[in-house]
Short mmCIF file of C-alpha atoms in Angstrom, two decimals:
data_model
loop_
_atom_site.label_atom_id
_atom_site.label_comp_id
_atom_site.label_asym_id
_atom_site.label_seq_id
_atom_site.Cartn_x
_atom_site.Cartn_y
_atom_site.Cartn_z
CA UNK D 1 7.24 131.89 203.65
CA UNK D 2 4.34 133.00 201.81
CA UNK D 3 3.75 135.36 199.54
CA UNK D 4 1.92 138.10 201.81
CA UNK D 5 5.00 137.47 204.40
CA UNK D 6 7.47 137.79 201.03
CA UNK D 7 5.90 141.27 199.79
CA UNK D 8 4.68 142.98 202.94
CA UNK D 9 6.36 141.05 206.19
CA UNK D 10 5.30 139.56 209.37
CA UNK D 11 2.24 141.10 210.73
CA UNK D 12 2.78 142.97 214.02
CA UNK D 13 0.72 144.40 216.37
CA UNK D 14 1.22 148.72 216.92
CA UNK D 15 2.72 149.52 219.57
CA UNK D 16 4.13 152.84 220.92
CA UNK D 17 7.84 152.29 220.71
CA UNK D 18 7.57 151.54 217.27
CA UNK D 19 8.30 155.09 215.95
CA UNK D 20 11.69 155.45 213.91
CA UNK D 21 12.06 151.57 214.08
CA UNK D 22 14.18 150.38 210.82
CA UNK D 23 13.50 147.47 209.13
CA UNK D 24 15.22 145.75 206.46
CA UNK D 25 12.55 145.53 204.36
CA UNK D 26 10.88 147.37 201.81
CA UNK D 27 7.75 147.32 203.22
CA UNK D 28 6.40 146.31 207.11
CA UNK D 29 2.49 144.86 208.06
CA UNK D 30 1.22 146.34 210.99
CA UNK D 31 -2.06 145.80 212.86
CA UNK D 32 -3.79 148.25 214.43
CA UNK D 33 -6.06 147.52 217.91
CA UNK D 34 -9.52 148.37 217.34
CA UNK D 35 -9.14 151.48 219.66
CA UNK D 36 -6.70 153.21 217.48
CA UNK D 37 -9.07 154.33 214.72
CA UNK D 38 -13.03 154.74 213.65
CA UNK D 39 -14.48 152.70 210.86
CA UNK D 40 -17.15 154.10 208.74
CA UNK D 41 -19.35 152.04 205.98
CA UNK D 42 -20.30 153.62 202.62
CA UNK D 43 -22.51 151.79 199.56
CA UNK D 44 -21.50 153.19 196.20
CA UNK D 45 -23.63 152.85 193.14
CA UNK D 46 -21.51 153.47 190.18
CA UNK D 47 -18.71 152.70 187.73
CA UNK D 48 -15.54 151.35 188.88
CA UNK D 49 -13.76 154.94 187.53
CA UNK D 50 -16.18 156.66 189.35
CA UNK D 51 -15.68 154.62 192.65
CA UNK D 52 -12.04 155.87 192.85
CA UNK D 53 -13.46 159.47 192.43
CA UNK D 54 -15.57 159.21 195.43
CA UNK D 55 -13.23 157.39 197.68
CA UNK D 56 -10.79 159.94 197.37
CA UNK D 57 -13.20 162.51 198.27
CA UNK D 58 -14.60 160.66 201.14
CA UNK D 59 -11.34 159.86 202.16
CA UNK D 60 -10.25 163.94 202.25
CA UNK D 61 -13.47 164.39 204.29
CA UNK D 62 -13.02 161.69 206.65
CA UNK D 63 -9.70 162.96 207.25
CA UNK D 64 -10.15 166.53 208.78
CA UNK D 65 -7.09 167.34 207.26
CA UNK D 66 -4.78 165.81 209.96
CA UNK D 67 -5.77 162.09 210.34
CA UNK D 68 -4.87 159.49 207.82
CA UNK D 69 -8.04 157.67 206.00
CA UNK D 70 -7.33 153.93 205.23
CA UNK D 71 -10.11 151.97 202.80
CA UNK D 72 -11.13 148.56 201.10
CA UNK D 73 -13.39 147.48 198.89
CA UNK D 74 -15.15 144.74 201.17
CA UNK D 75 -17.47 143.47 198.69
CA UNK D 76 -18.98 144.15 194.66
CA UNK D 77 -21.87 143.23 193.17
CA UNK D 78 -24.90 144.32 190.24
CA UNK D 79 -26.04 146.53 193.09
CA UNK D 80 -22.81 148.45 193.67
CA UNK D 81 -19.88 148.35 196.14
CA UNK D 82 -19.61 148.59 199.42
CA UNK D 83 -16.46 150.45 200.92
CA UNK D 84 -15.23 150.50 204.53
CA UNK D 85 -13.35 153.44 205.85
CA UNK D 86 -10.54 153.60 208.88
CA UNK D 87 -9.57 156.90 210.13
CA UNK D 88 -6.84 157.12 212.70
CA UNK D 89 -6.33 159.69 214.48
CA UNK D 90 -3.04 162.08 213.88
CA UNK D 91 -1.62 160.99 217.13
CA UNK D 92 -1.49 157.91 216.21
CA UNK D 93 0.03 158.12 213.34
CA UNK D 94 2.38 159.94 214.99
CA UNK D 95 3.65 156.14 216.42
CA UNK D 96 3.48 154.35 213.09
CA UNK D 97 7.04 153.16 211.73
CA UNK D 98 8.69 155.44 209.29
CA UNK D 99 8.90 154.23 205.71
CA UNK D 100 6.30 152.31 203.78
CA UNK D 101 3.76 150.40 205.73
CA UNK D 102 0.83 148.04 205.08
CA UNK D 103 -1.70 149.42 207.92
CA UNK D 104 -4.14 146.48 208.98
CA UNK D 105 -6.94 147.81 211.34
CA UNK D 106 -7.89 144.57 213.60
CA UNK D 107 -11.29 144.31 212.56
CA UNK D 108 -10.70 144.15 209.00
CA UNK D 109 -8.42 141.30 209.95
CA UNK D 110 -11.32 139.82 211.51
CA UNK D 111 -13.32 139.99 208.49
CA UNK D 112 -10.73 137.98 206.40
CA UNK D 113 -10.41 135.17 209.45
CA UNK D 114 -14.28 134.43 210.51
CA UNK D 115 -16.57 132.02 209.10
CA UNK D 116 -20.04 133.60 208.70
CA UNK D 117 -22.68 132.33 211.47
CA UNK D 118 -20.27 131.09 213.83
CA UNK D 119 -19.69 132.72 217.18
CA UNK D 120 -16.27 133.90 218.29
CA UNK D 121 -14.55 134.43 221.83
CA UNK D 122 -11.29 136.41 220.78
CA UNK D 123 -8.92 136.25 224.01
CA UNK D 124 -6.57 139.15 224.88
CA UNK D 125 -5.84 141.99 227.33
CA UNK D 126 -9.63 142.40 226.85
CA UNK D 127 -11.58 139.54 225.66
CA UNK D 128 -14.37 139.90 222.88
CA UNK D 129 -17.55 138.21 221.97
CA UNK D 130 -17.29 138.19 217.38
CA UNK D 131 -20.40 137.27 215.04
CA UNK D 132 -19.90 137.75 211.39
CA UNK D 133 -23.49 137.20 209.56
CA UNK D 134 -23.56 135.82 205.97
CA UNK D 135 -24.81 139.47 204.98
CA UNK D 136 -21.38 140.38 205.34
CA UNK D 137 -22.37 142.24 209.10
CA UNK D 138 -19.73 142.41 211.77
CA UNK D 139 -20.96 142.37 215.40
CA UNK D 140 -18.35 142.87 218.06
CA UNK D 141 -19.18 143.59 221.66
CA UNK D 142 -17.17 144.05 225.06
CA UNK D 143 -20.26 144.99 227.03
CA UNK D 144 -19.98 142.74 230.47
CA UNK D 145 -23.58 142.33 230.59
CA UNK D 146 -22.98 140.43 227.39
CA UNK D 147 -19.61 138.76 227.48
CA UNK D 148 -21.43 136.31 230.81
CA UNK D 149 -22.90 134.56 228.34
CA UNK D 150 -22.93 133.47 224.71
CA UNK D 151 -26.54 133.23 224.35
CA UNK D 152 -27.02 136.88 225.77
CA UNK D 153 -24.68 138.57 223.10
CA UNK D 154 -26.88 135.70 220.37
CA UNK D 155 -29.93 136.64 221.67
CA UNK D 156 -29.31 140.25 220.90
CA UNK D 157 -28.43 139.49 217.21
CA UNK D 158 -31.68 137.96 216.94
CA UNK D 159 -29.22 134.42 216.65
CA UNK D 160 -31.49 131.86 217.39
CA UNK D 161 -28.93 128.56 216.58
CA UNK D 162 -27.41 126.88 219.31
CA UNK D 163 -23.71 126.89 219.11
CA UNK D 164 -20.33 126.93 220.89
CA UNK D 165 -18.00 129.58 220.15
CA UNK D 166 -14.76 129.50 218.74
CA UNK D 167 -11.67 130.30 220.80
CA UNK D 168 -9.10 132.45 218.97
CA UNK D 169 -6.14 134.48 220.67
CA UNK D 170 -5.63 137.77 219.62
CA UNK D 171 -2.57 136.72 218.12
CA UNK D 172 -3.93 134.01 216.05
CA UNK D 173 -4.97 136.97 213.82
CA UNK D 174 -1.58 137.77 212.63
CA UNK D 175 -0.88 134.63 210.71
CA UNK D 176 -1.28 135.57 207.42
CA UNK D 177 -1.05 132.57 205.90
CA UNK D 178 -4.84 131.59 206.62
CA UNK D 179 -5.61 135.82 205.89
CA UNK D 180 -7.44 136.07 202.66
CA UNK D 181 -6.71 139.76 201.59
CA UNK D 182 -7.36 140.10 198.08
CA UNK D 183 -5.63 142.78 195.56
CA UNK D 184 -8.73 145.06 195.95
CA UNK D 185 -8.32 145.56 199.87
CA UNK D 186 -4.62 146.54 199.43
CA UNK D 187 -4.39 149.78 197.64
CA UNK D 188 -5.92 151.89 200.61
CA UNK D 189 -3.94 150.34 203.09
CA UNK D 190 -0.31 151.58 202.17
CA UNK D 191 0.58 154.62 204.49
CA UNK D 192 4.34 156.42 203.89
CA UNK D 193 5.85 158.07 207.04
CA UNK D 194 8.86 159.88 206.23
CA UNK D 195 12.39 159.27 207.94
CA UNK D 196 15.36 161.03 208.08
CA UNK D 197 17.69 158.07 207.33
CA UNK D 198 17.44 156.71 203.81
CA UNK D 199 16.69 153.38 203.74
CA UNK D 200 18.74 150.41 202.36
CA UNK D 201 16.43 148.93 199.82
CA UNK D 202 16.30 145.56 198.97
CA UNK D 203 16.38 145.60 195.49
CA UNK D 204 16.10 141.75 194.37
CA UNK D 205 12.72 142.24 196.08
CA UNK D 206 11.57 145.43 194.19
CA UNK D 207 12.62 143.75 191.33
CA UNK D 208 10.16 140.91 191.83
CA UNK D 209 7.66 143.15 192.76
CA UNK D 210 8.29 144.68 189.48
CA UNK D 211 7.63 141.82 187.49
CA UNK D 212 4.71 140.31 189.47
CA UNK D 213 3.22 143.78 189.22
CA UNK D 214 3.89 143.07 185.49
CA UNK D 215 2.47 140.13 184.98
CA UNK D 216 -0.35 140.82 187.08
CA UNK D 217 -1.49 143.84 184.47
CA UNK D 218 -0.71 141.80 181.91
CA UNK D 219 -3.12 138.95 182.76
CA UNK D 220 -5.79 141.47 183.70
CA UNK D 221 -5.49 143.17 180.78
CA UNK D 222 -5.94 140.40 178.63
CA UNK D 223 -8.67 139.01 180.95
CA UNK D 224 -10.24 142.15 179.92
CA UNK D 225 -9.89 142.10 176.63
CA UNK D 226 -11.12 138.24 176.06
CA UNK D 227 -13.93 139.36 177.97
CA UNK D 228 -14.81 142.63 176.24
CA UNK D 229 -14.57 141.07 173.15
CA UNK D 230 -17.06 138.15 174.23
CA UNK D 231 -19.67 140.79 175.29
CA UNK D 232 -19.19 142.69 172.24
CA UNK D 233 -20.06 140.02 170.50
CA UNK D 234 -23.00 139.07 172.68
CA UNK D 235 -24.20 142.40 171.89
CA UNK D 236 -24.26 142.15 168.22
CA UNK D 237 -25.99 138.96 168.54
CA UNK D 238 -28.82 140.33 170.57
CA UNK D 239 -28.77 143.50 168.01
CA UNK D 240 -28.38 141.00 165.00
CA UNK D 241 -31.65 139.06 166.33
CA UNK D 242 -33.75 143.10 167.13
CA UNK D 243 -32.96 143.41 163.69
CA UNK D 244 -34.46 140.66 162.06
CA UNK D 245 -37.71 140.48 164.92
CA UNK D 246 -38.05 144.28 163.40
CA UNK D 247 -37.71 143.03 159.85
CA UNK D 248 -40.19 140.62 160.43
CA UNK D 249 -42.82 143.02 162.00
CA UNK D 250 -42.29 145.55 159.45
CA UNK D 251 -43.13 143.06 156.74
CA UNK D 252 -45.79 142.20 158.70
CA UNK D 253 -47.16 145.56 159.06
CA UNK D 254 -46.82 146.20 155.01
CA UNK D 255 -48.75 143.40 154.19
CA UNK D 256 -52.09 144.22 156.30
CA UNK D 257 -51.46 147.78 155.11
CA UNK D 258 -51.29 146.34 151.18
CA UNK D 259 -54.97 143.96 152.39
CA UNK D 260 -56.29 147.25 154.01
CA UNK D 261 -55.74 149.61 150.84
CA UNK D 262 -57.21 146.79 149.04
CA UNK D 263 -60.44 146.48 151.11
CA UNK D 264 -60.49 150.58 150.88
CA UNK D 265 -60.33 150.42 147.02
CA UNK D 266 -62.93 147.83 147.25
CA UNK D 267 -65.38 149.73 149.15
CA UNK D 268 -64.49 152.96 147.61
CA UNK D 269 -66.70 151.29 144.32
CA UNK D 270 -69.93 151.24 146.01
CA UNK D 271 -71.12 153.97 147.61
CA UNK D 272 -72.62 153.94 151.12
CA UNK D 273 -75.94 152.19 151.49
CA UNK D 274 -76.10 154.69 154.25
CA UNK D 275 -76.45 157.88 152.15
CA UNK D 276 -78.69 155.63 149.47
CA UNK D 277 -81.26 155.20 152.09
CA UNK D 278 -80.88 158.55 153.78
CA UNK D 279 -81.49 159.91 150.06
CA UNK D 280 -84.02 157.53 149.07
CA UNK D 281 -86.24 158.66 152.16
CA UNK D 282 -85.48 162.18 150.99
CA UNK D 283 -86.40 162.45 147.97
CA UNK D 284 -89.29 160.52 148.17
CA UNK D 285 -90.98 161.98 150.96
CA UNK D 286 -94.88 160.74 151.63
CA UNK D 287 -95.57 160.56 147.65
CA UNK D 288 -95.45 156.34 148.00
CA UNK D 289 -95.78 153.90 150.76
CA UNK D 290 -92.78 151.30 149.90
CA UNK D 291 -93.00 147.71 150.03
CA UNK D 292 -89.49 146.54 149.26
CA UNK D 293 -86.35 147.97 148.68
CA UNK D 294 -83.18 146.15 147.04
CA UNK D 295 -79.65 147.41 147.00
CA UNK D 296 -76.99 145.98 144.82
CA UNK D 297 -73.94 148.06 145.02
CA UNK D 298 -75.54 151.54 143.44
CA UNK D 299 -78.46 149.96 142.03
CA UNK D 300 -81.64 150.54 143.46
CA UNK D 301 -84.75 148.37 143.06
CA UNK D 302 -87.93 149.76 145.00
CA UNK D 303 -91.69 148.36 145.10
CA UNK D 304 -94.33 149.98 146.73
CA UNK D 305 -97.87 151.66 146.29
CA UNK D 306 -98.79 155.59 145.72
CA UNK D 307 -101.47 157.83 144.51
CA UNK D 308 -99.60 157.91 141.06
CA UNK D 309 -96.46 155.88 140.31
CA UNK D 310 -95.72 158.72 137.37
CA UNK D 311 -95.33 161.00 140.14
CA UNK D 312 -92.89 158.78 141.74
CA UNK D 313 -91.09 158.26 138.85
CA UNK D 314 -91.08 162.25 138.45
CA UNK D 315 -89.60 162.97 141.73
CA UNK D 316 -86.65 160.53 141.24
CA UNK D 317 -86.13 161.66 137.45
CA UNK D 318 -85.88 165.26 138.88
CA UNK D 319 -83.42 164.52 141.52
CA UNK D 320 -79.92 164.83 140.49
CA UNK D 321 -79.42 162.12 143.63
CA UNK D 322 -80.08 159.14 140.89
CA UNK D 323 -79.98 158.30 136.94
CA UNK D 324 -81.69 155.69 134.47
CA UNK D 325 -84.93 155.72 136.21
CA UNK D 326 -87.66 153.69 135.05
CA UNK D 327 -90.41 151.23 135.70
CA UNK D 328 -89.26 147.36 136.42
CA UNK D 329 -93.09 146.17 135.09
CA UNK D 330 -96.14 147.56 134.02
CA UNK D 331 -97.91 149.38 136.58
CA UNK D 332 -101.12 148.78 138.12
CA UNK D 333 -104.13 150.08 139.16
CA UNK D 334 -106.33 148.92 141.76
CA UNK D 335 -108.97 151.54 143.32
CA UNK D 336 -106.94 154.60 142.70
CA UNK D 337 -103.42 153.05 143.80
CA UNK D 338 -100.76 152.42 141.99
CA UNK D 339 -99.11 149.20 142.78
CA UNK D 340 -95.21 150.15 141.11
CA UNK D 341 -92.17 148.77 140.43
CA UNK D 342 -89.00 150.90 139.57
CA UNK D 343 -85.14 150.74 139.58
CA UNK D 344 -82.82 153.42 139.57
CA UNK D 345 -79.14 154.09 140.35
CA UNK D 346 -77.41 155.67 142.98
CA UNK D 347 -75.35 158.53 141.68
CA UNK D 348 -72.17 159.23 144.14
CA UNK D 349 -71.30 162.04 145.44
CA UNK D 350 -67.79 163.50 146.32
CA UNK D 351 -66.25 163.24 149.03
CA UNK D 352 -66.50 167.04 150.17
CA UNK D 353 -70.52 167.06 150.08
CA UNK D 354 -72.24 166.15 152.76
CA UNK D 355 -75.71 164.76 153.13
CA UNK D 356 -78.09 167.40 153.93
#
């Protein structure tokens, strides 16, 4: 005996004489025929908390009130979970067995028994052609048109690999020991009817129950824990290593700002040769023609010819643009021009005037 036959039972298929059957059990697996209920398909984006919120509300709205909502988690994954519903009908659950049972719906069993990309021919009272794609996709079919032929129901799938299909009786899907249902599938699939007889529990098996449920927590829990821990500290290593990168950059960024306010209080010496020449032009106007002008920093050094260099040298000595004005050499005449030399410097102004 396994350990799904030890907790839950022999599977069993539903059948209408079942209601008010006892069983000395705690708990009884029974399979429902495909006909018996209507399966829905929801995808979930969210927490795992926040799952449980919504399948109890899609459960209450599947339900109507009257029919009884059975669910599993078929698969998870970075882009959710996906959740399949059952809701059968409240005449049929007028038939169910009274007590606890573990309610199967047959093609949920079918999920758990198939091997993806492989065809199926499930015999019965009504045979079935079953294709289970890798997607996790679940294609049954009793249309006659298809069930003549294999490659009619493939062909429709858009299956383009030859293959045989599998036989499998109907029965062959209660053995549970080749049924892989896994602890997320079962907590939606537990359904109480209530009974007028109290029944005689079997308490050596509650008791194991008991402890595997237990143990079970337990191992979770610290499953949990190791793990949370581990991305915790994956988390302050990544932070740890953002810290230093910033670090880094803002050292970075200090030390262009230090060679910037250097290069400012360089430049902030020596005026603009801009404003020299703008005011040079200015304030000399058409009194010389200019053959060569030298800056260095705010020191001016100009050569050129005019009418009368003493007039040049006036108009600079006037200006309160420039200071120590004077002749560089002697000047000279030639034919009533004077060829001139004269320096002067470049007095600053602040920074609120402006150049007229």
């Amino acid at each position: 005996m396994n350990w799904f036959n030890f907790l839950f039972g022999q599977m069993r298929w539903l059948k209408s004489s079942d209601k008010n059957k006892t069983k000395k059990s705690l708990c009884q697996t029974v399979v429902l025929d495909r006909g018996s209920y209507q399966e829905e398909l929801r995808n979930y984006n969210c927490s795992l908390m926040d799952l449980f919120k919504l399948i109890r509300n899609e459960s209450k709205l599947l339900s109507g009130g009257a029919n009884k909502v059975l669910w599993f988690v078929r698969s998870t994954g970075s882009q959710g979970y996906r959740v399949s519903y059952a809701v059968i009908k409240a005449e049929i659950c007028q038939t169910l067995p009274d007590g606890i049972s573990l309610l199967v719906p047959e093609t949920w069993l079918i999920y758990a028994k198939l091997m993806p990309e492989q065809l199926y021919l499930v015999k019965g009272q009504k045979p079935y052609w079953a294709f289970l794609h890798k997607q996790g996709n679940l294609h049954i079919t009793t249309v006659s048109g298809l069930m003549v032929d294999a490659r009619n129901f493939l062909d429709a799938l858009g299956v383009i690999s030859q293959q045989d299909p599998i036989l499998l009786e109907r029965d062959q899907l209660l053995a549970s020991d080749a049924v892989a249902l896994t602890p997320q599938m079962l907590p939606g699939l537990f359904y109480y009817q209530a009974n007028s007889r109290v029944p005689t529990l079997n308490w050596k098996r509650i008791s194991v129950i008991s402890v595997v449920a237990v143990a079970s927590y337990v191992a979770i829990m610290s499953s949990w824990v190791s793990w949370r821990e581990y991305q915790l500290q994956q988390n302050v290593t990544e932070l740890r290593a953002e810290a230093n990168a910033v670090f880094q950059r803002q050292e970075q960024l200090e030390a262009q700002l230090g060679l910037i306010q250097s290069y400012k209080e360089f430049l902030d010496k020596y005026p603009s040769q801009t404003d020299i020449i703008h005011t040079l032009v200015k304030d000399l106007g058409d009194a010389a023609t200019l053959e060569n002008i030298q800056i260095r920093g705010a020191l001016v050094t100009m050569a050129g010819q005019a009418t009368s260099a003493t007039e040049v040298l006036a108009r600079f000595s006037a200006s309160p643009n420039w200071t120590e004005v004077r002749f560089d050499r002697q000047v000279q005449r030639r034919k009533d021009i004077d060829d001139f030399a004269i320096s002067m410097v470049f007095r600053a102004r602040s920074g609120s005037e402006e150049v007229k």
